[in-house]
Coordinates of C-alpha atoms in Angstrom, one line a residue:
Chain A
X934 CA 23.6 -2.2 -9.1
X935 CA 22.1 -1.4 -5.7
X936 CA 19.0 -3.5 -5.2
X937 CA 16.3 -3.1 -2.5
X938 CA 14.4 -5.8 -2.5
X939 CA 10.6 -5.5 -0.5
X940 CA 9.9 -9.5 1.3
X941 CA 6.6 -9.0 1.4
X942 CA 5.0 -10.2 4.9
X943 CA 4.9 -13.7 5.9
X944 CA 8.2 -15.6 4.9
X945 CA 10.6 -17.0 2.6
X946 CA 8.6 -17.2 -0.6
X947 CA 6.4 -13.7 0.1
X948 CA 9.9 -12.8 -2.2
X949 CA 8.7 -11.8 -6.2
X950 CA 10.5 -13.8 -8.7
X951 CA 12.3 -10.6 -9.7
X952 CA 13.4 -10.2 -6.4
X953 CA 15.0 -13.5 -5.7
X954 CA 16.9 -13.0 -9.2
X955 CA 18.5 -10.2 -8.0
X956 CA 19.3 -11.7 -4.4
X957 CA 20.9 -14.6 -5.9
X958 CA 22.8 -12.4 -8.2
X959 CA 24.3 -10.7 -5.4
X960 CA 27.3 -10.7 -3.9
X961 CA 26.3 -9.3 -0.5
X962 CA 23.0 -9.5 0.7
X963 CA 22.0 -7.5 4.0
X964 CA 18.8 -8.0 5.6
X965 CA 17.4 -4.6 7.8
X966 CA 15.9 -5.9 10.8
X967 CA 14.5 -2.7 13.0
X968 CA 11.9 -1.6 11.4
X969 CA 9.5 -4.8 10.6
X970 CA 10.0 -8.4 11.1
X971 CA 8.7 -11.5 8.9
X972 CA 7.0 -14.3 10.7
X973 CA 10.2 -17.1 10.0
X974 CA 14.0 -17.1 11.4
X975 CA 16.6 -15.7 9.2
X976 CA 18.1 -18.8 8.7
X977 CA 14.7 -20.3 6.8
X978 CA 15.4 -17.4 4.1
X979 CA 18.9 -17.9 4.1
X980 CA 18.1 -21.4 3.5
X981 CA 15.7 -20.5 0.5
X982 CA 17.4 -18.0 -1.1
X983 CA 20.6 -20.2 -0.9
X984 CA 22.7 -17.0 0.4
X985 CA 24.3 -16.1 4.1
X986 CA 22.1 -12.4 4.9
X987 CA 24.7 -9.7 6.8
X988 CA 21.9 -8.1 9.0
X989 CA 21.9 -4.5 9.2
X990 CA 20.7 -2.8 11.7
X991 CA 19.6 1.0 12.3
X992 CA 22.8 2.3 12.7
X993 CA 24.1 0.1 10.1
X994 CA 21.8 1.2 7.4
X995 CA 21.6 4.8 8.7
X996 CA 25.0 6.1 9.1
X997 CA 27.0 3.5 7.9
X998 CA 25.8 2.8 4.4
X999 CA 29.1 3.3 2.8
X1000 CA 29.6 0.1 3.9
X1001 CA 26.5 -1.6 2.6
X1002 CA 27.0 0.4 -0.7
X1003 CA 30.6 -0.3 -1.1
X1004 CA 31.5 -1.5 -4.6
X1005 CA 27.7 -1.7 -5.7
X1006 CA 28.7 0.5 -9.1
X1007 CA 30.7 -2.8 -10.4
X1008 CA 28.9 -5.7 -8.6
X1009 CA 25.6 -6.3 -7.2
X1010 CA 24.7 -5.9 -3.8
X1011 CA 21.4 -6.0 -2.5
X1012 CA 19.5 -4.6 0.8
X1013 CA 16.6 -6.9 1.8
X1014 CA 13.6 -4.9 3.9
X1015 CA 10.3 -6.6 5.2
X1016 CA 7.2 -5.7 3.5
X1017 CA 7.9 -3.0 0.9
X1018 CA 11.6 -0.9 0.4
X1019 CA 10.1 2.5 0.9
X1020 CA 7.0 4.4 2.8
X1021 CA 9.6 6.0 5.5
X1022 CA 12.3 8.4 5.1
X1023 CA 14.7 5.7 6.6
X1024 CA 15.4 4.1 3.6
X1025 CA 15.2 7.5 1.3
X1026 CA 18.5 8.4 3.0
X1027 CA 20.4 5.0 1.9
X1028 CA 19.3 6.0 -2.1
X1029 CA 20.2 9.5 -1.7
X1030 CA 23.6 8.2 -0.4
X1031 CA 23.9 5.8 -3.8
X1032 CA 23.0 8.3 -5.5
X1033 CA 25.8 10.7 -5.0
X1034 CA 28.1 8.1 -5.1
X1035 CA 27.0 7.3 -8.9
X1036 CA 25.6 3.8 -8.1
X1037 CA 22.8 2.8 -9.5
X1038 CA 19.6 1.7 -7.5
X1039 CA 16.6 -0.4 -8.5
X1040 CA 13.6 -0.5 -6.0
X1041 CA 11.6 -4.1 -6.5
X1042 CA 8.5 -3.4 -4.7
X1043 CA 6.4 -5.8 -2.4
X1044 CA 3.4 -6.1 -0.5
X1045 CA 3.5 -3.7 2.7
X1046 CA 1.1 -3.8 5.8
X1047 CA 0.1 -0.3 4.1
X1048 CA -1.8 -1.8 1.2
X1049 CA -2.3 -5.5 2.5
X1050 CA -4.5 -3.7 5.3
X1051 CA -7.1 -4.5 2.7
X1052 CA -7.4 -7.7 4.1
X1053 CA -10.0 -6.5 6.6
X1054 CA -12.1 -5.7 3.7
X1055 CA -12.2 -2.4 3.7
X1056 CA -11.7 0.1 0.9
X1057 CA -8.0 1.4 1.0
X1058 CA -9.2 4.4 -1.1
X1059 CA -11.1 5.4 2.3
X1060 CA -8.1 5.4 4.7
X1061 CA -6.8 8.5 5.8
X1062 CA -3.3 9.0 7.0
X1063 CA -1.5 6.3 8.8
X1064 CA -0.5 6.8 12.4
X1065 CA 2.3 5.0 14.4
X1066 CA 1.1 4.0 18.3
X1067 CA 4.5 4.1 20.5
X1068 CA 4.8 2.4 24.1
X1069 CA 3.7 4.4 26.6
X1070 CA 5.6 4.5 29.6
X1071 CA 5.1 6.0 33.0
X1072 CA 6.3 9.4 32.5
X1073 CA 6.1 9.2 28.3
X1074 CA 3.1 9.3 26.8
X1075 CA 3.2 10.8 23.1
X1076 CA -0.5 11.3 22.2
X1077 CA -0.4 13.7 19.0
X1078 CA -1.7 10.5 16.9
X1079 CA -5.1 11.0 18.6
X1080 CA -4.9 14.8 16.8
X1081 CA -4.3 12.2 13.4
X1082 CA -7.2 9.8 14.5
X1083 CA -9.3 13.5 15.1
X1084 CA -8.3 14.3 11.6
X1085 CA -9.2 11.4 9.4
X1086 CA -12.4 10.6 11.6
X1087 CA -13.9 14.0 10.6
X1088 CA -13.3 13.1 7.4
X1089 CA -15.1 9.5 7.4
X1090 CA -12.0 7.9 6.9
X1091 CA -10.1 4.7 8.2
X1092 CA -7.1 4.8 10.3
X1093 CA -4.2 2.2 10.1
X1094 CA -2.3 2.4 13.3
X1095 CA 1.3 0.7 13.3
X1096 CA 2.4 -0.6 16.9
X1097 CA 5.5 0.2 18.6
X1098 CA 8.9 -2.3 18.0
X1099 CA 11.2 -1.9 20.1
X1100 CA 14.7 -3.6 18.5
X1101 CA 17.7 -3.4 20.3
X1102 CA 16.9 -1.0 22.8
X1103 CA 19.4 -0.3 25.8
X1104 CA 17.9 -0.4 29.6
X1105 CA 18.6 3.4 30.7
X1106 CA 21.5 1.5 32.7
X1107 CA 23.1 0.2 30.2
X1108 CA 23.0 3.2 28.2
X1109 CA 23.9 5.7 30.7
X1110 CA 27.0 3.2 31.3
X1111 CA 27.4 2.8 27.6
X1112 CA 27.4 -0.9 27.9
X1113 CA 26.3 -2.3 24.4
X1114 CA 23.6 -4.8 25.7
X1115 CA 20.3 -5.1 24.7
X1116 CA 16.9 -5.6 26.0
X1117 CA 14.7 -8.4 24.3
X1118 CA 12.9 -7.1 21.5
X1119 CA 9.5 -5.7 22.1
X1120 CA 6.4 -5.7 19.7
X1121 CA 3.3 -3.7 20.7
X1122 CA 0.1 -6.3 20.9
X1123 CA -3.7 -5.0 20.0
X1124 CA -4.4 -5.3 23.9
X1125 CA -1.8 -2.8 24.8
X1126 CA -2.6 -0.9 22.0
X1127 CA -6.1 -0.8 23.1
X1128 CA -5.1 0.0 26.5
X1129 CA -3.1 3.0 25.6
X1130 CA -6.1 4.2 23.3
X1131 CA -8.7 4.5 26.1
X1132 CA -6.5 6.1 28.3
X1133 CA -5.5 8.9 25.9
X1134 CA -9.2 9.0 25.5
X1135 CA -10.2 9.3 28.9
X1136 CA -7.4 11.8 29.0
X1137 CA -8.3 13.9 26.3
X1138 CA -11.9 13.4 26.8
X1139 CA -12.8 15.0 23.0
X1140 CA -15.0 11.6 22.1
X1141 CA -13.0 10.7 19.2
X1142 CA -12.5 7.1 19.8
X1143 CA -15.3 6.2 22.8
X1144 CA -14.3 2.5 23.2
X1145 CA -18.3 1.4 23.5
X1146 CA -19.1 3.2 19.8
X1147 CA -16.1 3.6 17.9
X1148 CA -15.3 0.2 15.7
X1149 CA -12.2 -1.3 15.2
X1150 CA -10.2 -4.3 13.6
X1151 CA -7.4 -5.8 14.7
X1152 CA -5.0 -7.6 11.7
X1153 CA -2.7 -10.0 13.2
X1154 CA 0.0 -11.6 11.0
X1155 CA -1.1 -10.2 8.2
X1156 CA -0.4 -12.2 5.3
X1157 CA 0.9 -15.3 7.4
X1158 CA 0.2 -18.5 5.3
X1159 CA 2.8 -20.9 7.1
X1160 CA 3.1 -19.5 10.8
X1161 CA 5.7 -20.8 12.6
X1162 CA 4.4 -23.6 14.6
X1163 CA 2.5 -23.6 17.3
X1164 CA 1.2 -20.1 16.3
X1165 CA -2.0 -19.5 14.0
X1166 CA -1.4 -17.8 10.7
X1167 CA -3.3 -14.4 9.9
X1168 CA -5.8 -13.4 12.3
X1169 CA -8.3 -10.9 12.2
X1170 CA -10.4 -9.9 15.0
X1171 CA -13.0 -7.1 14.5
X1172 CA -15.6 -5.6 17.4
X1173 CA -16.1 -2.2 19.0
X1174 CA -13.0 -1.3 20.9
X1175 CA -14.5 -2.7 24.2
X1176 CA -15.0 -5.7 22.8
X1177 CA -11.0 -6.1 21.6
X1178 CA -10.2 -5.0 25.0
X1179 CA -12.0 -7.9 26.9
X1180 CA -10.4 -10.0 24.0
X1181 CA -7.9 -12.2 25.8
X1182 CA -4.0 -11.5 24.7
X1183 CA -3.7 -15.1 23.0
X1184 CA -6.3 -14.7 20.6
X1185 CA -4.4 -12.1 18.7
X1186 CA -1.5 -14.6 19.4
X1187 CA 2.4 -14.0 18.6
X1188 CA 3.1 -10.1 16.6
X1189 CA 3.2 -7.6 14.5
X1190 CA -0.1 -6.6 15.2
X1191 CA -1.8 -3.5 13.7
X1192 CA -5.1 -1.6 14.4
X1193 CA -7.2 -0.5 12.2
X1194 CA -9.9 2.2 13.5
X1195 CA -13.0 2.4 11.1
X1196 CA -14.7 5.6 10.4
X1197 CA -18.2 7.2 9.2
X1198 CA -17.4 6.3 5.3
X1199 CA -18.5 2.6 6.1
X1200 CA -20.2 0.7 2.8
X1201 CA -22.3 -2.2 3.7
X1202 CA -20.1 -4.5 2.4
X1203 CA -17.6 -3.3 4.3
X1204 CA -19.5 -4.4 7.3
X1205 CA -20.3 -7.8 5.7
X1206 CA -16.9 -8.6 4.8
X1207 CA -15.4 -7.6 8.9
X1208 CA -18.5 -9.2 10.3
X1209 CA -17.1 -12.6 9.6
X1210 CA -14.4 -11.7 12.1
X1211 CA -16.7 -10.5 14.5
X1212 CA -16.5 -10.6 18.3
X1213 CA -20.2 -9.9 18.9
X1214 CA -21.8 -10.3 15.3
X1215 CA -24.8 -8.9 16.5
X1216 CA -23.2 -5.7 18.1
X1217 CA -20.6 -5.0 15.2
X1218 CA -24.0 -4.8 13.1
X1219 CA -25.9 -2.5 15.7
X1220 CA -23.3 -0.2 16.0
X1221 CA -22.2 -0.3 12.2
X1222 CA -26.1 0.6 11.7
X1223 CA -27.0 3.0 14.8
X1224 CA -23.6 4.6 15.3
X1225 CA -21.9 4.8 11.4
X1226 CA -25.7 5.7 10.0
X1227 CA -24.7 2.3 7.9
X1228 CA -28.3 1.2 5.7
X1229 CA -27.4 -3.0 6.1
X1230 CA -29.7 -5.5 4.5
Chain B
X1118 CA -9.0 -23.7 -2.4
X1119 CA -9.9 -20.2 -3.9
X1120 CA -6.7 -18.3 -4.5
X1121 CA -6.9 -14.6 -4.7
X1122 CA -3.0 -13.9 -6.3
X1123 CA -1.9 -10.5 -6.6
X1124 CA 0.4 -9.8 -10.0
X1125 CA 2.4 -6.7 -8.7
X1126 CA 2.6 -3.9 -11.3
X1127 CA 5.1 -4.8 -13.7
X1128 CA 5.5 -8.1 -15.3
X1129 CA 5.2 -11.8 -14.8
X1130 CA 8.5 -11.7 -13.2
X1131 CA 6.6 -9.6 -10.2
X1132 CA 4.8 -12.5 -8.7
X1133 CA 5.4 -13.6 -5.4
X1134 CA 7.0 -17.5 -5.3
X1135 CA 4.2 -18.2 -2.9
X1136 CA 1.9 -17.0 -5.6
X1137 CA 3.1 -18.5 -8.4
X1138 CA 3.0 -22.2 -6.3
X1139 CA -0.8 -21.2 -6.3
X1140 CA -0.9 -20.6 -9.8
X1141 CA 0.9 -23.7 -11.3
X1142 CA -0.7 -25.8 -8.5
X1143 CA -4.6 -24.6 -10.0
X1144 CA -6.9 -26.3 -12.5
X1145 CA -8.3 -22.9 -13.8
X1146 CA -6.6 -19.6 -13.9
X1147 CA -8.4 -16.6 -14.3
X1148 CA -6.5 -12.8 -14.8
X1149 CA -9.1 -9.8 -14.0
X1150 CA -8.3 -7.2 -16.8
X1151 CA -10.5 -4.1 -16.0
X1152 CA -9.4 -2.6 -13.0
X1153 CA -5.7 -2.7 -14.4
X1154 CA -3.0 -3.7 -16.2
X1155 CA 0.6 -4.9 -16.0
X1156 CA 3.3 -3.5 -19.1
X1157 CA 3.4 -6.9 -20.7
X1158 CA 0.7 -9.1 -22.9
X1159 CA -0.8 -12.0 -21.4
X1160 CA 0.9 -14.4 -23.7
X1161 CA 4.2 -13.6 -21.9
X1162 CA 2.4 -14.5 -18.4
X1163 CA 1.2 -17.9 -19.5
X1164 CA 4.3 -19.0 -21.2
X1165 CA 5.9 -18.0 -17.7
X1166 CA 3.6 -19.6 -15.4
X1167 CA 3.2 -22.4 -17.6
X1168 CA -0.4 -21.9 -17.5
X1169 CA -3.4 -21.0 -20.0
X1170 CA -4.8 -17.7 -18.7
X1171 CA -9.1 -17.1 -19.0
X1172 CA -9.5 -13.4 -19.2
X1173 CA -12.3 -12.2 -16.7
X1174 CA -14.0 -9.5 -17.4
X1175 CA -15.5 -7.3 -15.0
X1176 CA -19.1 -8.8 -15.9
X1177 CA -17.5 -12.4 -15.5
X1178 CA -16.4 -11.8 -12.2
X1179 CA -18.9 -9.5 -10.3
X1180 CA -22.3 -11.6 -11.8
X1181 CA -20.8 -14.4 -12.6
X1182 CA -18.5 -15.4 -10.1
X1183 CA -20.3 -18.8 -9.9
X1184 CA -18.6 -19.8 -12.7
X1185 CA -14.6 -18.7 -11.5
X1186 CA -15.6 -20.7 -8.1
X1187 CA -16.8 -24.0 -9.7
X1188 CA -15.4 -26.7 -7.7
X1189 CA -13.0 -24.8 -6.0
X1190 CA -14.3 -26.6 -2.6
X1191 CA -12.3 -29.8 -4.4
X1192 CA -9.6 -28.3 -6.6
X1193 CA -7.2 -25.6 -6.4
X1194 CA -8.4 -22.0 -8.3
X1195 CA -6.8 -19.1 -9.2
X1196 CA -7.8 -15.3 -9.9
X1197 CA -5.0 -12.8 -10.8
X1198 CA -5.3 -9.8 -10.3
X1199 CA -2.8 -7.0 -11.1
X1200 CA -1.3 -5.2 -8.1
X1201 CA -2.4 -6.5 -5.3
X1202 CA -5.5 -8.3 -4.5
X1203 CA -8.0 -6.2 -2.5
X1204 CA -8.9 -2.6 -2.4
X1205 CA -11.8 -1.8 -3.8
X1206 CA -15.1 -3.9 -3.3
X1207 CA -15.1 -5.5 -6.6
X1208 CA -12.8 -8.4 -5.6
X1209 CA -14.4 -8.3 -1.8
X1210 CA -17.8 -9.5 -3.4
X1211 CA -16.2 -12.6 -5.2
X1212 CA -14.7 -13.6 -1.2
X1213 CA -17.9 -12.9 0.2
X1214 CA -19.7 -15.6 -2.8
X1215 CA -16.7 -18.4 -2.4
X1216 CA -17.4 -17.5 2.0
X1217 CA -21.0 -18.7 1.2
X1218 CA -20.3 -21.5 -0.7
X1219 CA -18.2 -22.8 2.1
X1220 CA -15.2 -22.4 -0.4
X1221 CA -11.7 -21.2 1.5
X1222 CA -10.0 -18.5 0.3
X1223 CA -6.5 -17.4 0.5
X1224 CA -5.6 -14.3 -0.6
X1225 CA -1.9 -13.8 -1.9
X1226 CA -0.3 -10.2 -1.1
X1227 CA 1.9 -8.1 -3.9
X1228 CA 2.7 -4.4 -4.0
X1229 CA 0.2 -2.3 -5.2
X1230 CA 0.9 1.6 -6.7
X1231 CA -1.2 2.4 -2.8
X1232 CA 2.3 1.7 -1.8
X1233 CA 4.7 1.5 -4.3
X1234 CA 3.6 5.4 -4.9
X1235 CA 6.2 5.1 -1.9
X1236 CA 9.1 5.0 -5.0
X1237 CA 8.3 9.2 -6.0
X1238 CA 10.0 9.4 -2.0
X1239 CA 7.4 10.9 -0.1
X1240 CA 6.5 9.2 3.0
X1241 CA 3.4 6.9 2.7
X1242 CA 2.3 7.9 6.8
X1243 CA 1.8 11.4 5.3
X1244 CA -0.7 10.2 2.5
X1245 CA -4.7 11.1 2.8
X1246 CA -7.6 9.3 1.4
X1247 CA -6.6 7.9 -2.5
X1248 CA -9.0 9.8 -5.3
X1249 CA -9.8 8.3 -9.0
X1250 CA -9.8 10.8 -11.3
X1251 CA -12.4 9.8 -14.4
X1252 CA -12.4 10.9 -18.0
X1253 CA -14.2 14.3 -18.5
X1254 CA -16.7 14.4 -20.9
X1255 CA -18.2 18.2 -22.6
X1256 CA -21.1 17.3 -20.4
X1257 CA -20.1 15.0 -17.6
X1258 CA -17.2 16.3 -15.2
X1259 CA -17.5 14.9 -12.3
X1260 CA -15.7 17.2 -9.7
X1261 CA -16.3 15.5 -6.0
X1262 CA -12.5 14.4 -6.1
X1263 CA -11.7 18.3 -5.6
X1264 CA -13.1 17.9 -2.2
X1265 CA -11.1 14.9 -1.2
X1266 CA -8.1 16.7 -2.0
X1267 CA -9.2 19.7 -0.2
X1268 CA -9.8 17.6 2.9
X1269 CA -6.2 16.3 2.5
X1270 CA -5.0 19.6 1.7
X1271 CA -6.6 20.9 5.0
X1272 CA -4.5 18.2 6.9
X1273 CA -1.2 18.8 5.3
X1274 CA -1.5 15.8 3.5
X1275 CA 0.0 14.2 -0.3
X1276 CA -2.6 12.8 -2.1
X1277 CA -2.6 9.8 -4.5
X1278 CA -4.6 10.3 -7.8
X1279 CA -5.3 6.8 -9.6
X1280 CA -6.1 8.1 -13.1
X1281 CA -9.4 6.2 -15.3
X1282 CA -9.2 3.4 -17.3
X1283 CA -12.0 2.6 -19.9
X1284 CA -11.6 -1.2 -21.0
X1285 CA -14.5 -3.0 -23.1
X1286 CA -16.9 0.6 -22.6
X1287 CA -19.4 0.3 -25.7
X1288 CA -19.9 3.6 -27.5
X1289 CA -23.6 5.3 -27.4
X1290 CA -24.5 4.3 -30.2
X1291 CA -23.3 0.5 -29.6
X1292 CA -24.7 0.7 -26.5
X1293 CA -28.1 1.6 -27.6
X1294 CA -28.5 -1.1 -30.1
X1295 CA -26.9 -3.5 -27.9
X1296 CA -24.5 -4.8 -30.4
X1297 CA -21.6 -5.8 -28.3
X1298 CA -19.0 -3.8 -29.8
X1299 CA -16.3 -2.6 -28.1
X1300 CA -14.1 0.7 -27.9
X1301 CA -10.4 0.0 -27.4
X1302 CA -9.0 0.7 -24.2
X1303 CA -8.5 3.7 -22.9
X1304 CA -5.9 5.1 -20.0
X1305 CA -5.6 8.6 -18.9
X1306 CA -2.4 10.1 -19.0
X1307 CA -0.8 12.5 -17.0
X1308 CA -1.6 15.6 -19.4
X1309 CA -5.1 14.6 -19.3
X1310 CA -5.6 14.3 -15.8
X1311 CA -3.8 18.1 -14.8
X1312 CA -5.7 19.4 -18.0
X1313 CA -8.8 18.3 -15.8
X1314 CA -7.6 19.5 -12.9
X1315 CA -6.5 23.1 -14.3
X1316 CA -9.8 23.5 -15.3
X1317 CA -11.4 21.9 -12.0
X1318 CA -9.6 24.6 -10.3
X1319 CA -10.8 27.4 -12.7
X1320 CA -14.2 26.6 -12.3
X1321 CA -14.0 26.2 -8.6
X1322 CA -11.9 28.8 -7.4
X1323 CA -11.2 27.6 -4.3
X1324 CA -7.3 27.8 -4.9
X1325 CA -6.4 24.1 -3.9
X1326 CA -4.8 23.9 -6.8
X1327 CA -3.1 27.1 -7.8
X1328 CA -1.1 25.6 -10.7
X1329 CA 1.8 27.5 -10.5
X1330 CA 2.4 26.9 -6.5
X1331 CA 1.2 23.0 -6.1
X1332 CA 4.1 20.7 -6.0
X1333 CA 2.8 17.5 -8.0
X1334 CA 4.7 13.9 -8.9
X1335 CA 3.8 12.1 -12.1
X1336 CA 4.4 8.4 -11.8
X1337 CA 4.3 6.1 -14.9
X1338 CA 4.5 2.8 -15.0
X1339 CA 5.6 2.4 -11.4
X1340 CA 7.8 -0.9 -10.6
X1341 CA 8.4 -1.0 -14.4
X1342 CA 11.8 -3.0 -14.6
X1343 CA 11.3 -4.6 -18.3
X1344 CA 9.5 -2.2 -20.5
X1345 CA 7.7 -3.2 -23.4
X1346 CA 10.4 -2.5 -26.4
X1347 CA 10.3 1.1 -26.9
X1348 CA 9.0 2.3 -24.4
X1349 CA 10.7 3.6 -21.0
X1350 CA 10.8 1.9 -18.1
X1351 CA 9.4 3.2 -14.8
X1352 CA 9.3 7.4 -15.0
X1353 CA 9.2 10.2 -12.7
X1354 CA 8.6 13.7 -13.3
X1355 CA 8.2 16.1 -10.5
X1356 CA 7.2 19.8 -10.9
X1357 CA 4.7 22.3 -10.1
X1358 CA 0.9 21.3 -12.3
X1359 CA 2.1 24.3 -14.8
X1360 CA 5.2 22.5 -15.4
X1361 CA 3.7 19.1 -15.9
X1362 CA 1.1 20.6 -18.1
X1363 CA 3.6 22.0 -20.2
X1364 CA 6.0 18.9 -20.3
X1365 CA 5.4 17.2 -23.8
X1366 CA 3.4 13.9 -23.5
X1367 CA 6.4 11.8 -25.1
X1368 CA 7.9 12.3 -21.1
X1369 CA 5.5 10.2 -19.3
X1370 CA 5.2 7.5 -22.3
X1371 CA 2.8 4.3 -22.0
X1372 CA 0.0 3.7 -19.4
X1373 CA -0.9 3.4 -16.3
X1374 CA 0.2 6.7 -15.0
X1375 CA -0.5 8.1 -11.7
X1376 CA -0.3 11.3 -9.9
X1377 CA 0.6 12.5 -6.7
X1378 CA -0.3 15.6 -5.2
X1379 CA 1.7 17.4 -2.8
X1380 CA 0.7 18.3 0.9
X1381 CA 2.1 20.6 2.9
X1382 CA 3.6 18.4 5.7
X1383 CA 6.9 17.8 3.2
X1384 CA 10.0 17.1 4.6
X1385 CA 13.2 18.4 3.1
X1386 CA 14.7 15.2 2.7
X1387 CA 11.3 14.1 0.7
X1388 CA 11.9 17.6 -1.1
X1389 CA 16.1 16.5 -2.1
X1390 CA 14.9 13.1 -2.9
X1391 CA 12.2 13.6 -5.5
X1392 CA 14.1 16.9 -7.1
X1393 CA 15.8 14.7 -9.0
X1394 CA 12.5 14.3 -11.7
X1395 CA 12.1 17.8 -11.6
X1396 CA 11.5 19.6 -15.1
X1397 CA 13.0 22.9 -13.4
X1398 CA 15.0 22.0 -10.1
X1399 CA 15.3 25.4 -9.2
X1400 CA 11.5 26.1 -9.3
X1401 CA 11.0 23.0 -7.5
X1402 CA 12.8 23.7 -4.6
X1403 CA 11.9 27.7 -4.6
X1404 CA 8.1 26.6 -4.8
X1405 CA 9.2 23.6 -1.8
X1406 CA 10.5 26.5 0.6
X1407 CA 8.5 29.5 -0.2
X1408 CA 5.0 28.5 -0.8
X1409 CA 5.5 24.8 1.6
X1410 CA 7.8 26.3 4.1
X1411 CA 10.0 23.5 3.9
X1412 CA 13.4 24.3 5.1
X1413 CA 15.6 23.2 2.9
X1414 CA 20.2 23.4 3.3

C-alpha cells in the first residue's frame, strides 16, 4: 500500500492516529519538503515517529516517483506531506503514477492552511477562490491574482492568499553554470506581502484592494501550539491593510505566513471574533461598519 | 483550558495525537452531534479515548454554552467536534463566551471535507464559495444556492455542495404541542440533492446546470478508511448530473455525501485523475473536452 499521509500544521503530534499507524508500518517513509514546511526540525518527527524520513524533494516526487513507489504493491511505503496530501496537482501526478503501476494508494487526510484559515473566524463557506502571492522581483512582477482578488471581492467573498516559498532555488549563476548549489530557503512574510499588494494596486489603480479601506488578517503559524523556542506560536494580526503595513516585521515573527483579504459578506460576528486581534480596535470596527455596510452592536 | 478538538471525518482513529492528549488530559468531554457526523457510533470513540463522551446538542452548545465552559478557567475541557473545528459561526460563538469569561482556548486542527473534497482530484485553489443544499419541501425550496453556483460558474470555478442534515428536528405536529419528540435523523443523499438541482434548473432556466453537459463529483463518506460493516468505504462517482441521477442509490451507500460541481477552469490532469469514478468514461471525457474545452491526450 501507497500511503500519503497529511501532518497537519504545527509538528510532530499534528499526525492522526491513523496516520502514524501507517508510518510506523512502513518500510520507507519520505517526507516532501517544497511545497509547505511544519514549524519543528525533521529530526523531532523522526524522533516521534521512531522512523529515519528520506526527504523528497520536487524533482524527487515529480519525475522520479518510480523510486518513491518502488515495491509499494507488496510492502508499505508511505509519502509524508505538510498540512493535507492533496489541494494541488503536484501530488495528483504521484497517484496517477501508482495507479498505472497497480499499487494501491490510501489518502489519510489532515488539517490544511485551506480549512484551518477558519481560525480568523471567519466563515470558510464565504471564501472565494484561493490565490498564491509570488516574490516579486525587479523585472517580474506576476499580478493576474489581483484579477482573482477582483473576482471574489465582487462577489462578497474572502480571499486566502498563500505566500511565495522559495526551496532550493539556484542563483541565476549557479544555474546558468549548472552548479547544483542552492540559495537559503525563502518564505514570503505579511509585510512583503503587503508591500507587493499596494504596489500592484497603485499599479493597476482599479480600487480593489485600497490599503486605507480594504480589511485584512494576517494568520501567522497557523495552528502552532509548541513553537520552536524563542518564537511565539500562532499569531493572528487583523487591521486595514495600512495598518499591517506599519506593523513591524517581528510581530508576525518566524513563517509561513498567509493573508487573508476580507470582503463585503462580513457577519457581525465575524468582526467580533477578528477584533480581538485587532491593530486599531476602534478602526477595524469603523471600517467594518462604514466601509463593509456591517450593522455591529 | 477550553479545547476545541477537531474529529476528522472518519473514525476515532482520525484524531490528531495532539488532540487526543487534550482529550484524555480533560475532566468533561463533550462531542457536538448536529452539524455532522463521523461513520462510527460514539461508543467506539469512548472506548478509544478512554473517555465518557456528553452528547451536545445544538441547543446545549449555542444557549447553553455556560454549562460546557464550567470551570474550564481551572481544569482542562473538551468539545469534539467532527471535521474540523471552525467554519461556520456556531462554534465561533462558544470561543467568543469562554474569550469573555477570561477562559483560554485552544483550538485543535483536523481535515475537514472543505479540504479533503481535495481526494475527488480537482485542485482546491480553483474552488469558489462552499453552498449547503437543504431538504426541499412541496412548499419550501429554497433556491439562493443557484446563484452562488452561478457566481462560481461565471469565474470558472468547482463548487463544493455540503448536502442537509436534519438531527433532533421535531415534526409539525410535535412541534406544535411542544412534546419533545424527535424525528430520526435525516442526511441527504446524492440522488436527492441532483433531483433538487434538476428541478432548480428547470424552474430557473438559466442553464447553469444543463444536466447532460455539467461535469459533477459525488463524494461519500470522504476519508472513510474503516466502514461501518456493510457498508463501503470512501466512494467516488464522477459523471455528468444526468448520469448521477440515473446511477442507482445502492452506488453512493451511507451518509454524509457531498457534491462537487464542476467549473470550467479544469485541467486535463484533474480530468485523467477523477475519470477513474466515472459511470461512462467516455462521456466523461467527451463532455470534459467539448463542452469544458479541456484539452485532453
Amino acid at each position: 500500500m501507497f500511503y500519503i499521509v497529511g501532518l497537519g500544521l504545527c509538528d510532530e503530534k499534528d499526525i492522526t492516529v491513523r496516520g502514524l499507524e501507517a508510518v510506523k508500518g512502513s518500510t520507507r517513509v519520505y517526507l516532501e519538503a517544497y511545497t509547505s514546511i511544519l514549524m519543528v526540525p525533521k529530526e523531532r518527527l523522526e524522533a516521534f515517529y521512531g522512523k529515519e524520513l528520506i526527504v523528497a524533494d520536487r524533482d524527487m516526487v515529480e519525475t522520479q516517483s518510480d523510486e518513491i513507489l518502488k515495491n509499494a504493491d507488496k510492502e508499505d511505503v508511505s509519502l509524508l506531506i505538510v498540512g493535507d496530501p492533496l489541494g494541488a496537482t503536484t501530488h495528483t501526478d504521484i497517484v496517477l503514477r501508482a495507479r498505472a503501476l497497480g499499487i494501491p494508494v490510501r489518502i489519510v487526510n489532515n488539517a490544511s492552511i485551506m480549512n484551518a484559515a477558519g481560525v480568523c473566524g471567519l466563515q470558510l463557506y464565504n471564501f472565494g477562490q484561493t490565490v498564491s502571492l509570488v516574490f516579486y522581483t525587479e523585472s517580474w512582477k506576476p499580478d493576474s491574482w489581483y484579477d482573482r482578488v477582483k473576482e471574489n471581492m465582487a462577489n462578497g467573498l474572502h480571499t486566502l492568499l498563500l505566500l511565495d516559498i522559495k526551496v532550493k532555488e539556484q542563483s541565476d549563476e549557479n544555474l546558468a553554470r549548472g552548479r547544483k548549489i542552492y540559495e537559503p530557503p525563502r518564505y514570503m512574510s505579511i509585510p512583503t506581502a503587503v508591500q507587493q499588494i499596494a504596489e500592484t494596486e497603485a499599479s493597476r489603480g482599479e480600487g480593489v484592494l485600497d490599503p486605507s479601506t480594504t480589511l485584512a488578517i494576517a494568520l501567522s503559524r497557523v495552528g502552532g501550539h509548541t513553537p520552536p523556542p524563542g518564537s511565539p506560536g500562532e499569531t493572528i494580526v487583523s487591521g486595514t491593510l495600512e495598518d499591517l503595513l506599519h506593523t513591524p516585521a517581528e510581530a508576525f515573527g518566524e513563517p509561513l505566513h498567509s493573508l487573508v483579504i476580507v470582503g463585503k459578506r462580513l457577519h457581525h460576528l465575524e468582526v467580533e471574533y477578528a477584533s480581538e486581534w485587532a491593530v486599531d480596535k476602534v478602526r477595524w470596527r469603523e471600517v467594518a461598519e462604514k466601509v463593509y455596510g456591517c450593522a455591529l452592536e
